[in-house]
């Protein structure tokens, strides 16, 4: 029944009971918001349901709206569950809207977009009349209750009224009553005159205070002008000390700049020397490695020459070997000196 009613009311989305087998709060909130807007298009219901607090506030706002506007009591706990129990609460609202849109013969009316627009327009135009009717109804009930109380006292007041009407009017009593009334009026007039006189006195006292304050202000302004015009005795010394301080500050700035520049130059010089020492150490290390490799190579070549030369040629080749060894030593010494 719920799905058919929602389809008949023109809900744009298809709904089945399988959607409510598990809690589906997003669908329930969407249906509730659509029903509220369908009942009153100008209703201000917050549509934010991201957090738990927002959901609770949304359910409370919808329940309060339905209770005040449509006189439909909804169970907020079941609506918050968003399952099959929530459908029963939604059915209360949909049944009211569905009954309002039925035809005369009891047949279901498939509302089209044009009919829905007309229905919404008529409902919006009648909201002001509905509010006025509710206000008048409340006033009528209050006035009726007061009238009922007064009519209940009529039995007691009737006898006093008849007695006062039947009693003859005495001139002396009337004069007394009129004198009492005149005296009360004259007393009120005197009180008002006294209040006016007191207001005048207060006004004069306030004016006197204002004039006194003005004189004090003028006196203080003149004193301020005299103090501003007089030059203090220590002002000359103060200006001299200020000039000296300015000079000292400028010299301090110049020395500080020079010191920072010299420190930077010293750091650059130390860095360049460190780089030169590192380069020289690297060159010495490379030359030592090269000399070791050349000596090993020479030793290997001498061993090979000794194995290949015969015993007969030993006497003639001694001088040549000595010359080669002398040349190699001289070349190594030259490299070391360089």
Short mmCIF file of C-alpha atoms in Angstrom, two decimals:
data_model
loop_
_atom_site.label_atom_id
_atom_site.label_comp_id
_atom_site.label_asym_id
_atom_site.label_seq_id
_atom_site.Cartn_x
_atom_site.Cartn_y
_atom_site.Cartn_z
CA UNK A 1 0.00 0.00 0.00
CA UNK A 2 2.77 2.42 0.81
CA UNK A 3 4.52 1.95 -2.53
CA UNK A 4 1.24 2.30 -4.43
CA UNK A 5 0.30 5.44 -2.53
CA UNK A 6 3.71 7.00 -3.19
CA UNK A 7 3.39 6.13 -6.88
CA UNK A 8 -0.10 7.66 -6.96
CA UNK A 9 1.11 10.81 -5.23
CA UNK A 10 3.74 11.24 -7.95
CA UNK A 11 6.94 10.32 -6.16
CA UNK A 12 9.65 10.31 -8.87
CA UNK A 13 11.50 7.22 -7.60
CA UNK A 14 10.34 3.60 -7.49
CA UNK A 15 10.12 2.20 -3.96
CA UNK A 16 9.88 -1.45 -2.93
CA UNK A 17 9.65 -3.04 0.47
CA UNK A 18 13.04 -4.67 -0.09
CA UNK A 19 14.61 -1.24 0.39
CA UNK A 20 13.54 -1.34 4.05
CA UNK A 21 14.75 -4.85 4.97
CA UNK A 22 17.93 -3.16 6.26
CA UNK A 23 18.12 0.34 7.78
CA UNK A 24 18.12 2.89 4.95
CA UNK A 25 18.09 6.33 6.53
CA UNK A 26 18.92 8.20 3.32
CA UNK A 27 15.77 6.90 1.60
CA UNK A 28 13.61 7.59 4.67
CA UNK A 29 14.93 11.16 4.95
CA UNK A 30 14.36 11.73 1.22
CA UNK A 31 10.75 10.45 1.45
CA UNK A 32 10.05 12.52 4.57
CA UNK A 33 11.41 15.69 2.99
CA UNK A 34 9.36 15.06 -0.17
CA UNK A 35 6.18 14.51 1.86
CA UNK A 36 6.77 17.68 3.89
CA UNK A 37 7.35 19.73 0.75
CA UNK A 38 4.24 18.13 -0.77
CA UNK A 39 2.18 19.13 2.26
CA UNK A 40 3.63 22.65 2.51
CA UNK A 41 6.08 23.82 -0.20
CA UNK A 42 7.34 26.72 1.92
CA UNK A 43 8.36 24.54 4.86
CA UNK A 44 11.89 25.15 6.12
CA UNK A 45 13.30 21.72 7.01
CA UNK A 46 17.11 21.21 7.04
CA UNK A 47 18.10 18.55 4.50
CA UNK A 48 21.56 17.84 5.94
CA UNK A 49 21.72 14.27 7.38
CA UNK A 50 25.43 13.54 7.26
CA UNK A 51 26.16 13.32 10.99
CA UNK A 52 24.22 11.72 13.83
CA UNK A 53 23.33 15.12 15.31
CA UNK A 54 21.96 16.33 11.97
CA UNK A 55 19.80 13.21 11.63
CA UNK A 56 18.31 13.62 15.10
CA UNK A 57 17.59 17.30 14.40
CA UNK A 58 16.00 16.39 11.04
CA UNK A 59 13.70 13.75 12.57
CA UNK A 60 12.66 16.12 15.38
CA UNK A 61 11.94 18.95 12.93
CA UNK A 62 9.78 16.71 10.70
CA UNK A 63 7.86 15.27 13.66
CA UNK A 64 7.23 18.75 15.10
CA UNK A 65 6.09 20.05 11.70
CA UNK A 66 3.64 17.17 11.21
CA UNK A 67 2.31 17.53 14.75
CA UNK A 68 1.67 21.28 14.47
CA UNK A 69 0.56 21.57 10.84
CA UNK A 70 -1.15 18.23 10.04
CA UNK A 71 -1.93 17.02 13.59
CA UNK A 72 -0.16 13.73 12.86
CA UNK A 73 1.81 12.17 15.71
CA UNK A 74 4.94 10.35 14.49
CA UNK A 75 7.17 8.00 16.46
CA UNK A 76 10.67 9.48 16.17
CA UNK A 77 12.42 6.30 17.34
CA UNK A 78 10.85 4.18 14.60
CA UNK A 79 11.63 6.84 12.00
CA UNK A 80 15.26 6.92 13.13
CA UNK A 81 15.48 3.11 12.77
CA UNK A 82 14.74 3.53 9.02
CA UNK A 83 13.48 -0.05 8.57
CA UNK A 84 10.07 -1.70 8.22
CA UNK A 85 8.79 0.04 11.36
CA UNK A 86 9.52 3.41 9.79
CA UNK A 87 7.22 2.53 6.87
CA UNK A 88 4.25 2.42 9.26
CA UNK A 89 5.03 5.96 10.39
CA UNK A 90 5.46 7.12 6.81
CA UNK A 91 2.14 5.51 5.95
CA UNK A 92 0.37 7.90 8.35
CA UNK A 93 1.44 10.91 6.28
CA UNK A 94 0.99 9.29 2.88
CA UNK A 95 -2.52 8.09 3.75
CA UNK A 96 -3.57 11.66 4.63
CA UNK A 97 -2.16 13.06 1.38
CA UNK A 98 -3.56 10.14 -0.62
CA UNK A 99 -7.04 10.59 0.90
CA UNK A 100 -6.94 14.30 0.02
CA UNK A 101 -6.16 13.55 -3.63
CA UNK A 102 -8.83 10.85 -4.14
CA UNK A 103 -11.67 11.37 -6.57
CA UNK A 104 -15.36 11.60 -5.59
CA UNK A 105 -16.08 7.99 -6.49
CA UNK A 106 -13.22 6.71 -4.36
CA UNK A 107 -10.99 5.81 -7.34
CA UNK A 108 -7.28 6.54 -7.16
CA UNK A 109 -6.20 9.64 -9.06
CA UNK A 110 -2.94 9.44 -10.94
CA UNK A 111 -1.72 13.00 -10.52
CA UNK A 112 0.01 14.50 -13.49
CA UNK A 113 2.51 17.32 -13.31
CA UNK A 114 -0.07 20.00 -14.18
CA UNK A 115 -2.52 18.80 -11.52
CA UNK A 116 0.28 18.67 -8.96
CA UNK A 117 1.26 22.24 -9.80
CA UNK A 118 -2.32 23.45 -9.39
CA UNK A 119 -2.62 21.60 -6.06
CA UNK A 120 0.59 23.17 -4.79
CA UNK A 121 -0.52 26.65 -5.88
CA UNK A 122 -3.90 26.35 -4.16
CA UNK A 123 -2.29 25.06 -0.97
CA UNK A 124 0.16 27.95 -0.87
CA UNK A 125 -2.59 30.54 -1.38
CA UNK A 126 -4.70 29.12 1.45
CA UNK A 127 -1.91 29.14 4.06
CA UNK A 128 -2.62 32.73 5.15
CA UNK A 129 -6.35 32.00 5.45
CA UNK A 130 -5.58 28.89 7.47
CA UNK A 131 -3.42 30.85 9.91
CA UNK A 132 -6.08 33.54 10.31
CA UNK A 133 -8.74 30.87 10.91
CA UNK A 134 -6.60 29.22 13.59
CA UNK A 135 -6.02 32.57 15.32
CA UNK A 136 -9.74 33.35 15.25
CA UNK A 137 -10.56 29.90 16.61
CA UNK A 138 -8.19 30.40 19.54
CA UNK A 139 -9.68 33.84 20.26
CA UNK A 140 -13.23 32.43 20.10
CA UNK A 141 -12.37 29.68 22.59
CA UNK A 142 -10.77 32.17 25.03
CA UNK A 143 -13.68 34.59 24.74
CA UNK A 144 -16.14 31.72 25.21
CA UNK A 145 -14.40 30.61 28.39
CA UNK A 146 -14.53 34.16 29.81
CA UNK A 147 -18.19 34.48 28.83
CA UNK A 148 -18.98 31.16 30.48
CA UNK A 149 -17.37 32.32 33.73
CA UNK A 150 -19.31 35.58 33.66
CA UNK A 151 -22.58 33.79 33.00
CA UNK A 152 -21.85 31.53 35.95
CA UNK A 153 -21.65 34.61 38.19
CA UNK A 154 -24.91 36.04 36.79
CA UNK A 155 -27.04 34.32 39.46
CA UNK A 156 -25.13 36.07 42.24
CA UNK A 157 -24.95 39.44 40.53
CA UNK A 158 -28.59 39.52 39.48
CA UNK A 159 -29.87 40.08 43.03
CA UNK A 160 -27.36 42.87 43.72
CA UNK A 161 -28.27 44.53 40.42
CA UNK A 162 -32.00 44.40 41.11
CA UNK A 163 -31.48 45.78 44.62
CA UNK A 164 -29.37 48.67 43.37
CA UNK A 165 -31.91 49.45 40.66
CA UNK A 166 -34.88 49.27 43.06
CA UNK A 167 -33.22 51.41 45.69
CA UNK A 168 -34.11 55.11 45.33
CA UNK A 169 -31.32 57.47 44.40
CA UNK A 170 -30.35 59.81 47.27
CA UNK A 171 -28.86 63.19 46.40
CA UNK A 172 -26.63 63.31 49.48
CA UNK A 173 -24.96 60.00 48.66
CA UNK A 174 -24.51 61.06 45.04
CA UNK A 175 -22.90 64.31 46.17
CA UNK A 176 -20.56 62.40 48.48
CA UNK A 177 -19.53 60.07 45.68
CA UNK A 178 -18.97 62.98 43.28
CA UNK A 179 -16.92 64.86 45.89
CA UNK A 180 -14.76 61.79 46.48
CA UNK A 181 -14.23 61.42 42.74
CA UNK A 182 -13.40 65.15 42.36
CA UNK A 183 -10.96 65.01 45.28
CA UNK A 184 -9.16 62.00 43.77
CA UNK A 185 -8.91 63.79 40.42
CA UNK A 186 -7.59 66.97 42.07
CA UNK A 187 -5.07 64.89 44.00
CA UNK A 188 -3.82 63.30 40.79
CA UNK A 189 -3.57 66.74 39.17
CA UNK A 190 -1.54 68.04 42.11
CA UNK A 191 0.77 65.05 41.87
CA UNK A 192 1.35 65.70 38.17
CA UNK A 193 2.05 69.41 38.91
CA UNK A 194 4.55 68.42 41.57
CA UNK A 195 6.23 66.05 39.15
CA UNK A 196 6.44 68.82 36.56
CA UNK A 197 7.95 71.19 39.13
CA UNK A 198 10.47 68.52 40.10
CA UNK A 199 11.34 68.05 36.43
CA UNK A 200 11.96 71.81 36.11
CA UNK A 201 14.19 71.77 39.21
CA UNK A 202 16.10 68.79 37.87
CA UNK A 203 16.53 70.57 34.56
CA UNK A 204 17.97 73.67 36.21
CA UNK A 205 20.34 71.60 38.35
CA UNK A 206 21.52 69.67 35.30
CA UNK A 207 22.10 72.91 33.39
CA UNK A 208 24.17 74.24 36.30
CA UNK A 209 26.26 71.05 36.33
CA UNK A 210 26.78 71.30 32.57
CA UNK A 211 27.97 74.90 32.86
CA UNK A 212 30.35 73.90 35.66
CA UNK A 213 31.79 71.09 33.56
CA UNK A 214 32.24 73.43 30.61
CA UNK A 215 34.20 75.88 32.76
CA UNK A 216 36.40 73.07 34.05
CA UNK A 217 37.02 71.87 30.48
CA UNK A 218 38.03 75.36 29.33
CA UNK A 219 40.36 75.73 32.32
CA UNK A 220 42.04 72.39 31.64
CA UNK A 221 42.43 73.22 27.93
CA UNK A 222 44.14 76.53 28.78
CA UNK A 223 46.47 74.71 31.19
CA UNK A 224 47.31 72.20 28.47
CA UNK A 225 48.14 74.97 26.01
CA UNK A 226 50.44 76.66 28.52
CA UNK A 227 52.23 73.37 29.22
CA UNK A 228 52.68 72.74 25.51
CA UNK A 229 54.09 76.23 24.91
CA UNK A 230 56.66 76.04 27.74
CA UNK A 231 59.95 74.32 26.78
CA UNK A 232 61.41 71.98 29.43
CA UNK A 233 64.81 72.84 30.93
CA UNK A 234 66.43 69.53 30.05
CA UNK A 235 65.32 69.60 26.38
CA UNK A 236 68.61 71.02 25.03
CA UNK A 237 70.67 68.36 26.74
CA UNK A 238 68.26 65.71 25.50
CA UNK A 239 68.66 66.87 21.87
CA UNK A 240 72.47 66.88 22.15
CA UNK A 241 72.52 63.36 23.58
CA UNK A 242 70.15 62.24 20.83
CA UNK A 243 72.50 63.60 18.14
CA UNK A 244 75.49 61.84 19.72
CA UNK A 245 73.54 58.63 19.92
CA UNK A 246 72.67 58.90 16.23
CA UNK A 247 76.35 59.34 15.34
CA UNK A 248 77.37 56.40 17.51
CA UNK A 249 74.72 54.28 15.90
CA UNK A 250 75.87 55.15 12.37
CA UNK A 251 79.51 54.32 13.27
CA UNK A 252 78.38 51.09 14.86
CA UNK A 253 76.54 50.13 11.68
CA UNK A 254 79.61 50.91 9.54
CA UNK A 255 81.92 48.82 11.76
CA UNK A 256 79.46 45.97 11.87
CA UNK A 257 79.25 45.91 8.06
CA UNK A 258 83.07 45.96 7.77
CA UNK A 259 83.40 43.17 10.31
CA UNK A 260 80.91 40.96 8.54
CA UNK A 261 82.66 41.64 5.21
CA UNK A 262 86.08 40.74 6.63
CA UNK A 263 84.71 37.56 8.21
CA UNK A 264 83.26 36.57 4.86
CA UNK A 265 86.61 37.20 3.13
CA UNK A 266 88.42 35.15 5.80
CA UNK A 267 86.02 32.26 5.33
CA UNK A 268 86.50 32.39 1.55
CA UNK A 269 90.32 32.41 1.97
CA UNK A 270 90.23 29.45 4.34
CA UNK A 271 87.97 27.55 2.03
CA UNK A 272 90.30 28.22 -0.95
CA UNK A 273 93.35 27.08 1.08
CA UNK A 274 91.54 23.93 2.16
CA UNK A 275 90.66 23.17 -1.46
CA UNK A 276 94.32 23.75 -2.52
CA UNK A 277 95.58 21.41 0.25
CA UNK A 278 93.13 18.76 -0.79
CA UNK A 279 94.15 19.07 -4.46
CA UNK A 280 97.89 18.84 -3.56
CA UNK A 281 97.24 15.76 -1.39
CA UNK A 282 95.32 14.14 -4.20
CA UNK A 283 98.12 14.90 -6.69
CA UNK A 284 100.76 13.43 -4.33
CA UNK A 285 98.68 10.33 -3.82
CA UNK A 286 98.26 9.90 -7.57
CA UNK A 287 102.00 10.37 -8.21
CA UNK A 288 102.90 7.84 -5.51
CA UNK A 289 100.57 5.30 -7.01
CA UNK A 290 102.02 5.96 -10.48
CA UNK A 291 105.61 5.56 -9.23
CA UNK A 292 104.75 2.28 -7.51
CA UNK A 293 103.18 0.96 -10.70
CA UNK A 294 106.25 1.98 -12.77
CA UNK A 295 108.65 0.33 -10.31
CA UNK A 296 106.62 -2.88 -10.39
CA UNK A 297 106.57 -2.76 -14.15
CA UNK A 298 110.36 -2.24 -14.29
CA UNK A 299 110.99 -5.13 -11.93
CA UNK A 300 108.84 -7.41 -14.05
CA UNK A 301 110.65 -6.33 -17.25
CA UNK A 302 114.08 -6.92 -15.63
CA UNK A 303 113.09 -10.46 -14.59
CA UNK A 304 111.97 -11.24 -18.13
CA UNK A 305 115.22 -9.85 -19.63
CA UNK A 306 117.39 -11.89 -17.26
CA UNK A 307 115.65 -15.13 -18.23
CA UNK A 308 116.00 -14.49 -21.98
CA UNK A 309 119.69 -13.39 -22.13
CA UNK A 310 122.32 -16.12 -22.25
CA UNK A 311 125.31 -16.44 -19.93
CA UNK A 312 127.73 -15.49 -22.74
CA UNK A 313 126.13 -12.07 -23.20
CA UNK A 314 126.19 -11.17 -19.51
CA UNK A 315 129.53 -9.38 -19.68
CA UNK A 316 128.58 -7.16 -22.57
CA UNK A 317 125.12 -6.23 -21.37
CA UNK A 318 125.97 -5.15 -17.82
CA UNK A 319 126.75 -1.62 -18.90
CA UNK A 320 123.45 -1.26 -20.79
CA UNK A 321 121.42 -2.48 -17.78
CA UNK A 322 123.25 -0.09 -15.52
CA UNK A 323 122.46 2.80 -17.88
CA UNK A 324 118.74 1.93 -17.96
CA UNK A 325 118.55 1.68 -14.16
CA UNK A 326 120.33 5.05 -13.81
CA UNK A 327 117.89 6.68 -16.26
CA UNK A 328 114.89 5.26 -14.43
CA UNK A 329 116.18 6.50 -11.06
CA UNK A 330 116.84 9.98 -12.45
CA UNK A 331 113.31 10.11 -13.96
CA UNK A 332 111.70 9.05 -10.66
CA UNK A 333 113.74 11.65 -8.74
CA UNK A 334 112.69 14.34 -11.17
CA UNK A 335 109.05 13.39 -10.76
CA UNK A 336 109.37 13.42 -6.97
CA UNK A 337 111.03 16.85 -7.04
CA UNK A 338 108.31 18.21 -9.31
#
